[in-house]
Short mmCIF file of C-alpha atoms and ligand atoms in Angstrom, two decimals:
data_model
loop_
_atom_site.label_atom_id
_atom_site.label_comp_id
_atom_site.label_asym_id
_atom_site.label_seq_id
_atom_site.Cartn_x
_atom_site.Cartn_y
_atom_site.Cartn_z
CA ILE A 1 -43.80 2.24 35.70
CA CYS A 2 -43.58 -0.59 37.92
CA GLN A 3 -42.12 -1.54 40.77
CA LEU A 4 -41.63 -4.81 42.92
CA ASP A 5 -40.74 -4.30 46.48
CA HIS A 6 -39.79 -7.44 48.19
CA ALA A 7 -42.44 -9.29 46.25
CA SER A 8 -42.55 -12.93 46.96
CA ARG A 9 -44.59 -15.84 45.30
CA HIS A 10 -44.79 -18.97 47.19
CA TYR A 11 -46.40 -22.27 46.43
CA GLY A 12 -47.29 -24.75 48.85
CA SER A 13 -46.11 -24.77 52.61
CA GLY A 14 -43.68 -26.40 55.07
CA GLU A 15 -42.22 -29.22 53.21
CA THR A 16 -43.55 -28.66 49.74
CA LEU A 17 -42.73 -24.57 49.65
CA VAL A 18 -41.58 -23.75 46.68
CA LYS A 19 -40.47 -19.76 46.33
CA ALA A 20 -41.15 -19.37 42.93
CA ALA A 21 -40.32 -15.80 43.45
CA ASP A 22 -38.37 -15.08 46.69
CA ALA A 23 -38.23 -11.24 47.98
CA VAL A 24 -37.58 -9.86 44.52
CA SER A 25 -37.13 -5.98 44.27
CA LEU A 26 -37.24 -4.58 40.97
CA SER A 27 -38.14 -1.08 39.58
CA ILE A 28 -38.69 -0.81 35.89
CA GLU A 29 -38.44 2.80 34.71
CA ALA A 30 -40.28 4.30 31.66
CA GLY A 31 -38.50 3.84 28.49
CA GLU A 32 -36.45 0.93 29.53
CA PHE A 33 -35.39 -2.05 27.15
CA THR A 34 -34.74 -4.84 29.83
CA VAL A 35 -34.56 -8.19 30.01
CA LEU A 36 -34.83 -11.10 32.68
CA SER A 37 -32.41 -13.95 32.01
CA GLY A 38 -31.62 -17.10 34.03
CA PRO A 39 -31.67 -20.62 34.09
CA SER A 40 -35.13 -22.85 33.41
CA GLY A 41 -36.99 -22.48 36.32
CA SER A 42 -35.29 -19.47 37.96
CA GLY A 43 -38.55 -17.46 38.13
CA LYS A 44 -38.82 -15.43 34.91
CA THR A 45 -42.47 -16.39 34.02
CA THR A 46 -43.25 -15.94 37.76
CA VAL A 47 -41.92 -11.97 37.94
CA LEU A 48 -43.29 -11.34 34.65
CA ASN A 49 -46.66 -12.44 35.69
CA LEU A 50 -46.24 -10.32 38.85
CA VAL A 51 -45.35 -7.35 36.88
CA GLY A 52 -48.13 -7.91 34.58
CA LEU A 53 -50.76 -8.23 37.17
CA LEU A 54 -51.63 -11.70 35.99
CA ASP A 55 -50.70 -12.96 39.56
CA GLN A 56 -50.63 -11.57 42.89
CA PRO A 57 -47.36 -11.85 45.59
CA THR A 58 -48.13 -14.06 48.36
CA ASP A 59 -45.83 -11.31 50.39
CA GLY A 60 -44.11 -7.70 49.55
CA THR A 61 -46.09 -5.28 47.15
CA VAL A 62 -46.44 -4.62 43.39
CA SER A 63 -46.75 -1.12 42.19
CA ILE A 64 -47.87 0.25 38.75
CA GLN A 65 -47.26 4.05 38.18
CA GLY A 66 -46.98 4.51 42.05
CA THR A 67 -50.29 2.76 43.10
CA ALA A 68 -50.13 -0.48 45.27
CA THR A 69 -52.08 -2.74 43.22
CA GLY A 70 -52.76 -5.06 46.39
CA THR A 71 -55.40 -2.49 47.08
CA LEU A 72 -57.30 -2.65 43.74
CA SER A 73 -60.36 -4.56 42.88
CA ASP A 74 -60.38 -7.54 40.38
CA ARG A 75 -62.34 -5.46 38.06
CA ALA A 76 -59.75 -2.10 38.34
CA LEU A 77 -56.79 -4.81 37.88
CA THR A 78 -58.67 -5.93 34.62
CA GLN A 79 -59.00 -2.24 33.38
CA LEU A 80 -55.50 -1.57 33.88
CA ARG A 81 -54.08 -4.66 32.19
CA ALA A 82 -56.22 -4.20 29.14
CA ALA A 83 -55.26 -0.57 28.73
CA SER A 84 -51.70 -0.24 29.69
CA ILE A 85 -50.04 -3.81 29.50
CA GLY A 86 -49.48 -5.86 26.32
CA PHE A 87 -48.47 -9.25 27.37
CA ILE A 88 -46.67 -12.10 25.14
CA TYR A 89 -47.50 -15.34 26.72
CA GLN A 90 -44.44 -18.02 26.69
CA SER A 91 -47.49 -20.32 25.36
CA PHE A 92 -49.13 -17.63 23.12
CA ASN A 93 -53.00 -18.22 24.20
CA LEU A 94 -54.42 -17.17 20.91
CA VAL A 95 -58.14 -17.48 21.03
CA PRO A 96 -58.69 -20.65 18.74
CA VAL A 97 -62.09 -19.95 17.29
CA LEU A 98 -60.81 -16.47 15.92
CA SER A 99 -58.52 -15.60 12.85
CA ALA A 100 -55.22 -14.14 13.20
CA VAL A 101 -56.41 -10.68 12.28
CA GLU A 102 -59.63 -11.29 14.61
CA ASN A 103 -57.22 -12.21 17.73
CA VAL A 104 -55.41 -9.03 17.08
CA GLU A 105 -58.53 -6.69 16.93
CA LEU A 106 -59.72 -8.62 20.01
CA ALA A 107 -56.92 -6.91 22.12
CA LEU A 108 -57.95 -3.39 20.59
CA ASN A 109 -61.62 -3.64 21.38
CA LEU A 110 -61.02 -5.30 25.17
CA ALA A 111 -58.88 -2.14 25.71
CA GLY A 112 -61.71 0.06 24.19
CA ILE A 113 -59.08 1.43 21.46
CA THR A 114 -60.48 2.78 18.26
CA PRO A 115 -57.35 3.85 16.08
CA PRO A 116 -57.86 6.62 13.53
CA GLY A 117 -58.35 4.01 10.47
CA GLY A 118 -60.20 1.32 12.44
CA ALA A 119 -59.24 -1.71 14.30
CA ARG A 120 -59.05 -3.93 11.10
CA ALA A 121 -56.57 -1.86 9.64
CA ALA A 122 -54.47 -1.37 12.68
CA ALA A 123 -54.62 -5.26 13.24
CA THR A 124 -53.60 -5.88 9.55
CA LYS A 125 -50.43 -3.67 9.91
CA ALA A 126 -49.77 -5.15 13.03
CA LEU A 127 -49.48 -8.31 11.34
CA GLU A 128 -47.80 -7.28 8.51
CA ASP A 129 -44.91 -5.74 10.71
CA VAL A 130 -44.34 -9.32 12.03
CA GLY A 131 -44.25 -10.88 8.26
CA LEU A 132 -47.90 -12.31 8.71
CA GLY A 133 -49.59 -10.33 6.00
CA GLU A 134 -50.36 -13.34 4.00
CA LEU A 135 -51.94 -15.17 6.72
CA LEU A 136 -54.46 -12.69 8.17
CA HIS A 137 -57.47 -15.41 8.05
CA ARG A 138 -55.70 -18.23 9.19
CA ARG A 139 -56.82 -19.80 12.70
CA PRO A 140 -53.92 -20.79 15.29
CA ASN A 141 -54.31 -24.43 14.49
CA GLN A 142 -53.30 -23.50 10.65
CA LEU A 143 -50.27 -21.89 11.55
CA SER A 144 -46.72 -22.97 12.45
CA GLY A 145 -45.29 -22.77 16.03
CA GLY A 146 -43.34 -19.43 15.25
CA GLN A 147 -46.22 -17.88 13.04
CA GLN A 148 -48.40 -18.52 16.27
CA GLN A 149 -45.96 -16.61 18.55
CA ARG A 150 -45.84 -13.83 16.21
CA VAL A 151 -49.41 -13.02 16.03
CA ALA A 152 -49.29 -13.19 19.79
CA ILE A 153 -46.64 -10.55 19.30
CA ALA A 154 -48.50 -8.59 17.12
CA ARG A 155 -51.54 -8.48 19.81
CA ALA A 156 -49.67 -7.04 22.44
CA LEU A 157 -47.67 -4.42 20.05
CA VAL A 158 -50.73 -3.35 18.35
CA LYS A 159 -52.17 -1.31 21.33
CA ALA A 160 -48.64 0.66 21.72
CA PRO A 161 -49.36 0.06 25.38
CA VAL A 162 -47.22 1.91 28.08
CA LEU A 163 -45.50 -1.53 28.98
CA VAL A 164 -45.11 -4.72 26.93
CA ILE A 165 -44.18 -8.02 28.65
CA ALA A 166 -42.86 -10.32 26.79
CA ASP A 167 -41.92 -14.00 28.00
CA GLU A 168 -39.43 -15.59 25.42
CA PRO A 169 -40.66 -14.01 22.56
CA THR A 170 -38.25 -15.54 20.22
CA ALA A 171 -38.16 -19.27 21.21
CA ASN A 172 -39.83 -20.30 18.25
CA LEU A 173 -38.53 -17.98 15.74
CA ASP A 174 -35.61 -18.58 13.40
CA SER A 175 -32.96 -15.75 13.60
CA GLN A 176 -34.23 -13.87 10.81
CA SER A 177 -37.88 -13.55 12.32
CA GLY A 178 -36.64 -12.85 15.83
CA THR A 179 -34.33 -10.24 14.65
CA ARG A 180 -37.21 -8.20 12.61
CA VAL A 181 -39.45 -8.94 15.61
CA LEU A 182 -36.71 -7.23 18.21
CA ASP A 183 -35.82 -4.28 15.85
CA LEU A 184 -39.82 -3.65 15.62
CA MET A 185 -39.88 -3.51 19.37
CA ARG A 186 -36.51 -1.54 19.70
CA ALA A 187 -38.34 1.33 17.08
CA LEU A 188 -41.35 1.06 19.31
CA ASN A 189 -39.41 1.82 22.44
CA GLU A 190 -37.24 4.50 20.85
CA GLU A 191 -40.09 6.46 18.77
CA ARG A 192 -43.03 5.86 21.05
CA GLY A 193 -41.49 5.30 24.60
CA VAL A 194 -42.80 1.93 25.06
CA THR A 195 -41.32 0.17 27.81
CA PHE A 196 -40.19 -3.29 27.25
CA LEU A 197 -39.58 -6.31 29.93
CA PHE A 198 -38.47 -9.37 28.40
CA SER A 199 -37.50 -12.58 29.54
CA THR A 200 -35.15 -15.16 27.47
CA HIS A 201 -32.63 -17.47 26.89
CA ASP A 202 -31.75 -15.67 23.42
CA PRO A 203 -28.19 -14.37 23.23
CA MET A 204 -29.55 -12.06 20.23
CA VAL A 205 -32.33 -10.68 22.70
CA ILE A 206 -29.94 -10.03 25.54
CA GLU A 207 -27.25 -8.30 23.46
CA ARG A 208 -29.89 -5.82 22.18
CA ALA A 209 -31.18 -5.25 25.80
CA ARG A 210 -30.06 -2.11 27.63
CA ARG A 211 -30.54 -3.68 31.24
CA VAL A 212 -29.95 -7.20 31.86
CA VAL A 213 -31.67 -8.77 35.45
CA HIS A 214 -30.28 -12.04 36.01
CA MET A 215 -32.34 -14.64 37.90
CA LYS A 216 -31.43 -17.66 39.87
CA ASP A 217 -33.46 -19.44 42.15
CA GLY A 218 -36.19 -17.08 42.53
CA ARG A 219 -33.93 -14.16 43.37
CA VAL A 220 -32.49 -11.33 41.58
CA HIS A 221 -28.94 -12.47 41.13
CA GLU A 222 -27.24 -9.44 39.08
CA ASP A 223 -28.49 -6.11 37.66
CA ILE A 224 -26.48 -4.54 34.83
CA ARG A 225 -26.99 -1.96 32.78
CA ALA A 226 -25.53 -1.72 29.24
CA SER A 227 -22.82 1.42 28.93
CA SER A 228 -24.01 1.93 25.16
CA GLY A 229 -27.03 1.27 23.32
CA ILE B 1 -35.34 -46.33 9.13
CA CYS B 2 -37.62 -43.83 7.52
CA GLN B 3 -37.87 -43.02 3.77
CA LEU B 4 -39.87 -39.89 2.38
CA ASP B 5 -40.65 -40.25 -1.38
CA HIS B 6 -41.91 -37.06 -3.31
CA ALA B 7 -44.22 -36.71 -0.08
CA SER B 8 -46.21 -33.85 -0.25
CA ARG B 9 -48.87 -32.29 2.72
CA HIS B 10 -51.41 -29.60 1.08
CA TYR B 11 -54.28 -27.94 2.70
CA GLY B 12 -57.01 -26.15 0.97
CA SER B 13 -57.15 -25.84 -2.74
CA GLY B 14 -57.55 -23.72 -5.99
CA GLU B 15 -56.54 -20.30 -4.77
CA THR B 16 -56.27 -21.46 -1.30
CA LEU B 17 -53.71 -23.98 -1.75
CA VAL B 18 -51.14 -24.21 0.90
CA LYS B 19 -47.97 -26.53 0.18
CA ALA B 20 -46.98 -27.21 3.62
CA ALA B 21 -44.79 -29.78 2.27
CA ASP B 22 -43.95 -30.01 -1.48
CA ALA B 23 -42.78 -33.20 -2.72
CA VAL B 24 -40.23 -34.17 -0.12
CA SER B 25 -37.67 -36.74 -0.75
CA LEU B 26 -35.63 -37.70 2.21
CA SER B 27 -34.23 -40.94 3.56
CA ILE B 28 -33.21 -41.11 7.33
CA GLU B 29 -30.84 -44.05 7.79
CA ALA B 30 -30.27 -46.12 11.27
CA GLY B 31 -28.06 -44.32 13.54
CA GLU B 32 -28.29 -40.89 12.07
CA PHE B 33 -28.06 -37.64 14.34
CA THR B 34 -29.92 -35.33 11.79
CA VAL B 35 -31.48 -31.74 11.83
CA LEU B 36 -34.21 -29.96 9.76
CA SER B 37 -33.49 -26.30 9.98
CA GLY B 38 -35.33 -23.69 8.00
CA PRO B 39 -37.35 -20.41 8.56
CA SER B 40 -40.34 -20.33 10.44
CA GLY B 41 -43.13 -21.80 8.21
CA SER B 42 -40.78 -23.37 5.86
CA GLY B 43 -42.45 -26.83 6.91
CA LYS B 44 -40.30 -28.46 9.59
CA THR B 45 -43.38 -29.37 11.50
CA THR B 46 -45.06 -30.76 8.60
CA VAL B 47 -42.02 -32.90 7.82
CA LEU B 48 -41.84 -34.23 11.25
CA ASN B 49 -45.51 -35.28 11.51
CA LEU B 50 -45.16 -37.36 8.38
CA VAL B 51 -42.06 -39.15 9.28
CA GLY B 52 -43.62 -39.64 12.97
CA LEU B 53 -46.74 -41.06 11.40
CA LEU B 54 -48.96 -38.34 13.34
CA ASP B 55 -49.92 -37.38 9.84
CA GLN B 56 -50.61 -39.02 6.21
CA PRO B 57 -49.21 -37.12 2.98
CA THR B 58 -51.77 -35.90 0.47
CA ASP B 59 -49.48 -37.20 -2.12
CA GLY B 60 -46.12 -39.43 -2.17
CA THR B 61 -45.29 -42.01 0.40
CA VAL B 62 -43.90 -42.51 3.64
CA SER B 63 -42.16 -45.82 4.72
CA ILE B 64 -40.83 -47.10 7.78
CA GLN B 65 -38.21 -49.55 8.09
CA GLY B 66 -39.29 -50.65 4.32
CA THR B 67 -43.00 -50.86 4.60
CA ALA B 68 -45.20 -48.06 2.96
CA THR B 69 -47.43 -46.61 5.81
CA GLY B 70 -50.40 -45.75 3.46
CA THR B 71 -51.14 -49.60 3.29
CA LEU B 72 -51.16 -49.81 7.19
CA SER B 73 -54.45 -49.62 9.38
CA ASP B 74 -54.77 -46.84 11.81
CA ARG B 75 -54.62 -49.62 14.60
CA ALA B 76 -51.33 -51.02 13.10
CA LEU B 77 -49.89 -47.34 12.68
CA THR B 78 -50.71 -46.56 16.47
CA GLN B 79 -48.98 -49.63 17.52
CA LEU B 80 -46.08 -49.00 15.45
CA ARG B 81 -45.82 -45.42 16.89
CA ALA B 82 -46.10 -46.51 20.65
CA ALA B 83 -43.50 -49.07 20.14
CA SER B 84 -41.08 -47.58 17.73
CA ILE B 85 -41.11 -43.59 17.65
CA GLY B 86 -40.45 -41.34 20.60
CA PHE B 87 -42.04 -37.50 19.71
CA ILE B 88 -41.36 -34.77 21.40
CA TYR B 89 -44.04 -31.97 20.34
CA GLN B 90 -43.11 -28.53 19.86
CA SER B 91 -46.32 -27.47 22.34
CA PHE B 92 -45.15 -30.54 24.58
CA ASN B 93 -48.68 -32.15 24.95
CA LEU B 94 -48.41 -33.35 28.48
CA VAL B 95 -51.30 -35.21 30.07
CA PRO B 96 -52.47 -32.42 32.49
CA VAL B 97 -53.73 -34.45 35.21
CA LEU B 98 -50.87 -36.55 35.55
CA SER B 99 -47.66 -35.86 37.52
CA ALA B 100 -44.27 -35.49 35.84
CA VAL B 101 -43.17 -39.32 36.63
CA GLU B 102 -46.77 -40.64 35.73
CA ASN B 103 -46.67 -38.91 32.28
CA VAL B 104 -43.53 -40.68 31.30
CA GLU B 105 -44.61 -43.96 32.95
CA LEU B 106 -47.44 -43.68 30.52
CA ALA B 107 -45.24 -44.03 27.62
CA LEU B 108 -43.75 -46.96 28.78
CA ASN B 109 -46.99 -48.46 29.26
CA LEU B 110 -48.65 -47.61 26.14
CA ALA B 111 -45.69 -49.11 24.21
CA GLY B 112 -46.37 -52.19 26.23
CA ILE B 113 -42.56 -51.80 27.79
CA THR B 114 -41.64 -53.14 31.21
CA PRO B 115 -38.20 -52.41 31.93
CA PRO B 116 -36.23 -54.68 34.01
CA GLY B 117 -36.32 -52.26 36.99
CA GLY B 118 -40.21 -51.42 36.83
CA ALA B 119 -41.70 -48.49 34.70
CA ARG B 120 -41.47 -46.25 37.97
CA ALA B 121 -37.93 -46.59 38.17
CA ALA B 122 -37.03 -46.06 34.59
CA ALA B 123 -39.44 -43.11 34.72
CA THR B 124 -37.52 -41.59 37.71
CA LYS B 125 -34.15 -42.12 36.18
CA ALA B 126 -35.26 -40.58 32.69
CA LEU B 127 -36.48 -37.13 34.69
CA GLU B 128 -33.05 -37.31 36.85
CA ASP B 129 -31.23 -37.63 33.32
CA VAL B 130 -33.01 -34.29 32.33
CA GLY B 131 -32.41 -32.54 35.66
CA LEU B 132 -35.95 -32.73 37.04
CA GLY B 133 -35.36 -35.57 39.69
CA GLU B 134 -36.76 -32.95 42.36
CA LEU B 135 -40.17 -32.27 40.51
CA LEU B 136 -41.43 -36.02 40.01
CA HIS B 137 -44.85 -35.31 41.43
CA ARG B 138 -45.32 -31.72 39.87
CA ARG B 139 -48.17 -31.53 37.25
CA PRO B 140 -47.55 -29.59 34.23
CA ASN B 141 -49.15 -26.33 35.06
CA GLN B 142 -46.88 -26.43 38.37
CA LEU B 143 -43.75 -26.52 35.86
CA SER B 144 -42.18 -23.89 34.23
CA GLY B 145 -42.10 -23.62 30.51
CA GLY B 146 -38.67 -25.42 29.98
CA GLN B 147 -39.33 -27.98 32.88
CA GLN B 148 -42.47 -29.01 31.08
CA GLN B 149 -40.36 -29.61 27.43
CA ARG B 150 -37.83 -31.33 29.74
CA VAL B 151 -40.59 -33.85 30.69
CA ALA B 152 -41.58 -34.19 27.25
CA ILE B 153 -38.07 -35.11 26.62
CA ALA B 154 -37.92 -37.71 28.95
CA ARG B 155 -41.31 -39.03 27.90
CA ALA B 156 -39.75 -39.71 24.62
CA LEU B 157 -36.09 -41.02 25.54
CA VAL B 158 -37.15 -43.51 28.55
CA LYS B 159 -38.70 -46.17 25.57
CA ALA B 160 -35.25 -45.93 23.75
CA PRO B 161 -37.05 -46.48 21.03
CA VAL B 162 -35.68 -47.08 17.25
CA LEU B 163 -36.13 -43.39 16.20
CA VAL B 164 -36.37 -40.27 18.10
CA ILE B 165 -38.16 -37.09 16.40
CA ALA B 166 -37.71 -33.59 18.56
CA ASP B 167 -39.54 -30.73 17.36
CA GLU B 168 -37.48 -27.66 18.86
CA PRO B 169 -36.54 -29.31 21.87
CA THR B 170 -34.41 -26.54 23.23
CA ALA B 171 -36.84 -23.68 22.34
CA ASN B 172 -37.82 -22.93 26.33
CA LEU B 173 -34.41 -24.06 27.65
CA ASP B 174 -31.21 -21.98 28.93
CA SER B 175 -27.80 -22.77 27.37
CA GLN B 176 -26.86 -25.15 30.17
CA SER B 177 -30.22 -27.05 30.13
CA GLY B 178 -30.10 -27.27 26.40
CA THR B 179 -26.37 -28.62 25.98
CA ARG B 180 -27.37 -31.11 29.04
CA VAL B 181 -30.46 -32.30 26.72
CA LEU B 182 -28.33 -32.71 23.73
CA ASP B 183 -25.60 -34.68 25.46
CA LEU B 184 -27.68 -37.18 26.65
CA MET B 185 -29.29 -37.75 23.11
CA ARG B 186 -25.93 -38.08 21.56
CA ALA B 187 -24.96 -40.62 24.42
CA LEU B 188 -28.25 -42.73 23.26
CA ASN B 189 -27.28 -42.31 19.83
CA GLU B 190 -23.68 -43.32 20.23
CA GLU B 191 -24.20 -46.13 22.72
CA ARG B 192 -27.75 -47.37 21.72
CA GLY B 193 -27.98 -46.68 18.01
CA VAL B 194 -31.08 -44.61 18.73
CA THR B 195 -31.81 -42.54 15.59
CA PHE B 196 -32.48 -38.72 15.82
CA LEU B 197 -34.38 -36.36 13.83
CA PHE B 198 -34.59 -32.79 15.10
CA SER B 199 -35.95 -29.46 14.15
CA THR B 200 -34.65 -26.30 15.43
CA HIS B 201 -33.65 -22.86 15.24
CA ASP B 202 -30.77 -23.20 17.94
CA PRO B 203 -27.24 -23.01 16.31
CA MET B 204 -26.17 -24.99 19.28
CA VAL B 205 -28.06 -28.12 18.05
CA ILE B 206 -27.19 -27.58 14.58
CA GLU B 207 -23.28 -27.60 15.47
CA ARG B 208 -24.09 -31.04 17.18
CA ALA B 209 -25.78 -32.66 14.30
CA ARG B 210 -23.90 -34.88 11.76
CA ARG B 211 -26.57 -33.90 8.87
CA VAL B 212 -28.21 -30.69 8.66
CA VAL B 213 -31.20 -30.63 6.05
CA HIS B 214 -32.21 -26.92 5.34
CA MET B 215 -35.96 -26.52 4.25
CA LYS B 216 -37.52 -23.57 2.61
CA ASP B 217 -41.12 -23.12 1.44
CA GLY B 218 -42.12 -26.64 1.96
CA ARG B 219 -39.01 -27.98 0.12
CA VAL B 220 -35.67 -29.50 0.67
CA HIS B 221 -33.35 -26.83 0.01
CA GLU B 222 -29.64 -28.04 0.89
CA ASP B 223 -28.54 -31.50 2.33
CA ILE B 224 -25.30 -31.24 4.19
CA ARG B 225 -23.59 -33.93 5.95
CA ALA B 226 -20.93 -33.16 8.30
CA SER B 227 -17.28 -34.21 7.73
CA SER B 228 -16.44 -34.67 11.27
CA GLY B 229 -18.41 -35.72 14.44
N1 ATP C 1 -48.07 -24.20 40.57
C1 ATP C 1 -46.96 -24.19 41.22
N2 ATP C 1 -46.58 -24.98 42.13
C2 ATP C 1 -45.41 -25.37 42.45
N3 ATP C 1 -44.33 -24.58 41.94
C3 ATP C 1 -44.23 -23.93 41.01
C4 ATP C 1 -45.54 -23.68 40.26
N4 ATP C 1 -45.28 -23.05 39.17
C5 ATP C 1 -44.36 -22.71 39.05
N5 ATP C 1 -43.34 -23.57 39.95
C6 ATP C 1 -41.95 -23.45 40.11
O1 ATP C 1 -41.69 -22.06 40.20
C7 ATP C 1 -40.63 -21.97 39.81
C8 ATP C 1 -40.23 -20.78 38.74
O2 ATP C 1 -40.82 -21.42 37.75
P1 ATP C 1 -40.95 -20.23 36.13
O3 ATP C 1 -41.98 -20.47 35.45
O4 ATP C 1 -40.98 -18.74 36.58
O5 ATP C 1 -39.45 -20.18 35.69
P2 ATP C 1 -39.02 -19.59 34.22
O6 ATP C 1 -37.74 -18.97 34.78
O7 ATP C 1 -40.07 -18.99 33.74
O8 ATP C 1 -38.54 -20.90 33.55
P3 ATP C 1 -38.33 -21.33 32.11
O9 ATP C 1 -36.88 -20.43 31.51
O10 ATP C 1 -38.34 -22.65 31.99
O11 ATP C 1 -39.72 -20.78 31.50
C9 ATP C 1 -39.98 -23.06 39.20
O12 ATP C 1 -38.97 -24.02 39.72
C10 ATP C 1 -41.36 -24.14 39.12
O13 ATP C 1 -41.21 -25.61 38.95
N1 ATP C 2 -53.92 -26.36 8.57
C1 ATP C 2 -53.47 -25.63 8.01
N2 ATP C 2 -53.54 -25.28 6.87
C2 ATP C 2 -53.45 -24.39 6.25
N3 ATP C 2 -51.72 -23.79 6.25
C3 ATP C 2 -51.30 -24.54 7.32
C4 ATP C 2 -51.88 -25.49 8.21
N4 ATP C 2 -50.93 -25.79 8.88
C5 ATP C 2 -49.66 -25.62 8.86
N5 ATP C 2 -49.91 -24.65 7.78
C6 ATP C 2 -48.91 -23.74 7.07
O1 ATP C 2 -48.01 -24.84 6.61
C7 ATP C 2 -46.43 -24.20 6.74
C8 ATP C 2 -45.56 -25.12 7.36
O2 ATP C 2 -45.91 -25.22 8.71
P1 ATP C 2 -45.10 -25.99 9.37
O3 ATP C 2 -45.68 -26.06 11.09
O4 ATP C 2 -44.41 -27.24 9.33
O5 ATP C 2 -43.59 -24.58 9.95
P2 ATP C 2 -42.26 -25.21 10.64
O6 ATP C 2 -41.16 -24.61 9.77
O7 ATP C 2 -42.69 -25.87 11.90
O8 ATP C 2 -42.52 -23.32 11.38
P3 ATP C 2 -41.87 -22.84 13.17
O9 ATP C 2 -40.53 -22.98 12.79
O10 ATP C 2 -42.42 -21.78 13.03
O11 ATP C 2 -42.54 -24.15 13.90
C9 ATP C 2 -46.89 -22.78 6.96
O12 ATP C 2 -46.52 -21.90 6.25
C10 ATP C 2 -48.40 -23.25 8.08
O13 ATP C 2 -48.95 -21.78 7.64
MG1 MG C 3 -40.64 -19.32 31.50
MG1 MG C 4 -42.57 -26.03 14.02
#
């Protein structure tokens, strides 16, 4: 599904050089349920942005389903992202002037997807699945932090994309909401083969992953596949 | 230090009435180290905003050090906040055009505080204490999520205010950074008598609190003082 081959993301140069990601090689296969863990500042968001085509490496290559993305035009990259990737941002990035259900519907429209029952019905179901069925018409500034995070989650999942990238999706959730969201994602993974790549500090997410890639100082430090689950 | 007396915060009316906080009575004494816990959407941020004078109740009263705040002018409220309260926001709210150290210095300037060694030295020390000594000159968009959260923490602590209000201060931190921040706060509490009121979903924070106020549907559901600690 996605491969990083000695991919680096540098900022600045010389004295101010920061290696946010440092020659990271990582291969994500179809159907994986994989977590990136590691200390604050270790490069998790940077790697997720490279995998999700939100950023370009300063060195090395990123390939999606075999195609090296360095050769694609901006238009082709945007197309690929909208159609194949659902991204849950560390800071949500909801559209402030749209309601929760409109935010989720927008994702379907941008991806050119019209579900059988219509976009509004699919968006409503996605929000019900994360416990927000009563809050469809609220705008982001009328929602709590954890409610906003759950709208961002519904927006990524509603497309049932090839790959969902989730940057700390339970950071603002109590354990019950967090577990509900993770179970929803495991179901999508097991029933519809959606590939998941998370970053997290949450032990509950780590224990539900089938593979844990531990990062440190912009590099992959350890890569562990769980024997069960 | 702070008292809520049947304080409510309502949005909308009639059919759309939302009781974000519902007749909450809560008294925070000087020197407390208290956590508000509860599900996503239960009213924690709403209550913290009332205690921190960022919001006004639609019913009931909020008093700071004995003075009912409903009687104070906007100017007096702003003065009181800047001088006595350090607020760590759930979404950080850093000034985008200022560096980390400038963001922290600004808090001292706004409070009219000039520490003995100067504002720059105090701001530098506050950032070193949260592990960001190497990143003083970075702007918020050049920092990871957890690094931004730690700048927001340093900014609130540097004033050694009467009361620090922290809305999910460890949400984006790995367990090591989170523990370091909590130990820093316990030290300020025990050595300098700073009062702390947190909201959190993090079990590590809850177990370090001396009092846990559990919220549910905008109301105080349970109020437990730890026998030890
Ligand atoms: N624009 C930039 N300029 C310089 N350094 C940057 C920039 N953006 C990010 N960094 C640095 O890159 C490193 C990795 O950042 P990243 O956001 O990937 O960390 P993270 O693992 O997601 O952390 P967290 O758990 O705190 O979210 C950090 O040390 C950060 O300070
Ligand atoms: N402007 C608003 N209009 C209507 N309802 C609102 C508004 N702002 C907040 N609410 C509602 O008030 C309730 C309490 O919100 P609050 O942000 O205090 O929750 P919280 O406990 O901090 O949640 P979280 O753990 O997710 O951050 C939520 O149900 C939220 O949807
Ligand atoms: Mg991050
Ligand atoms: Mg909140």
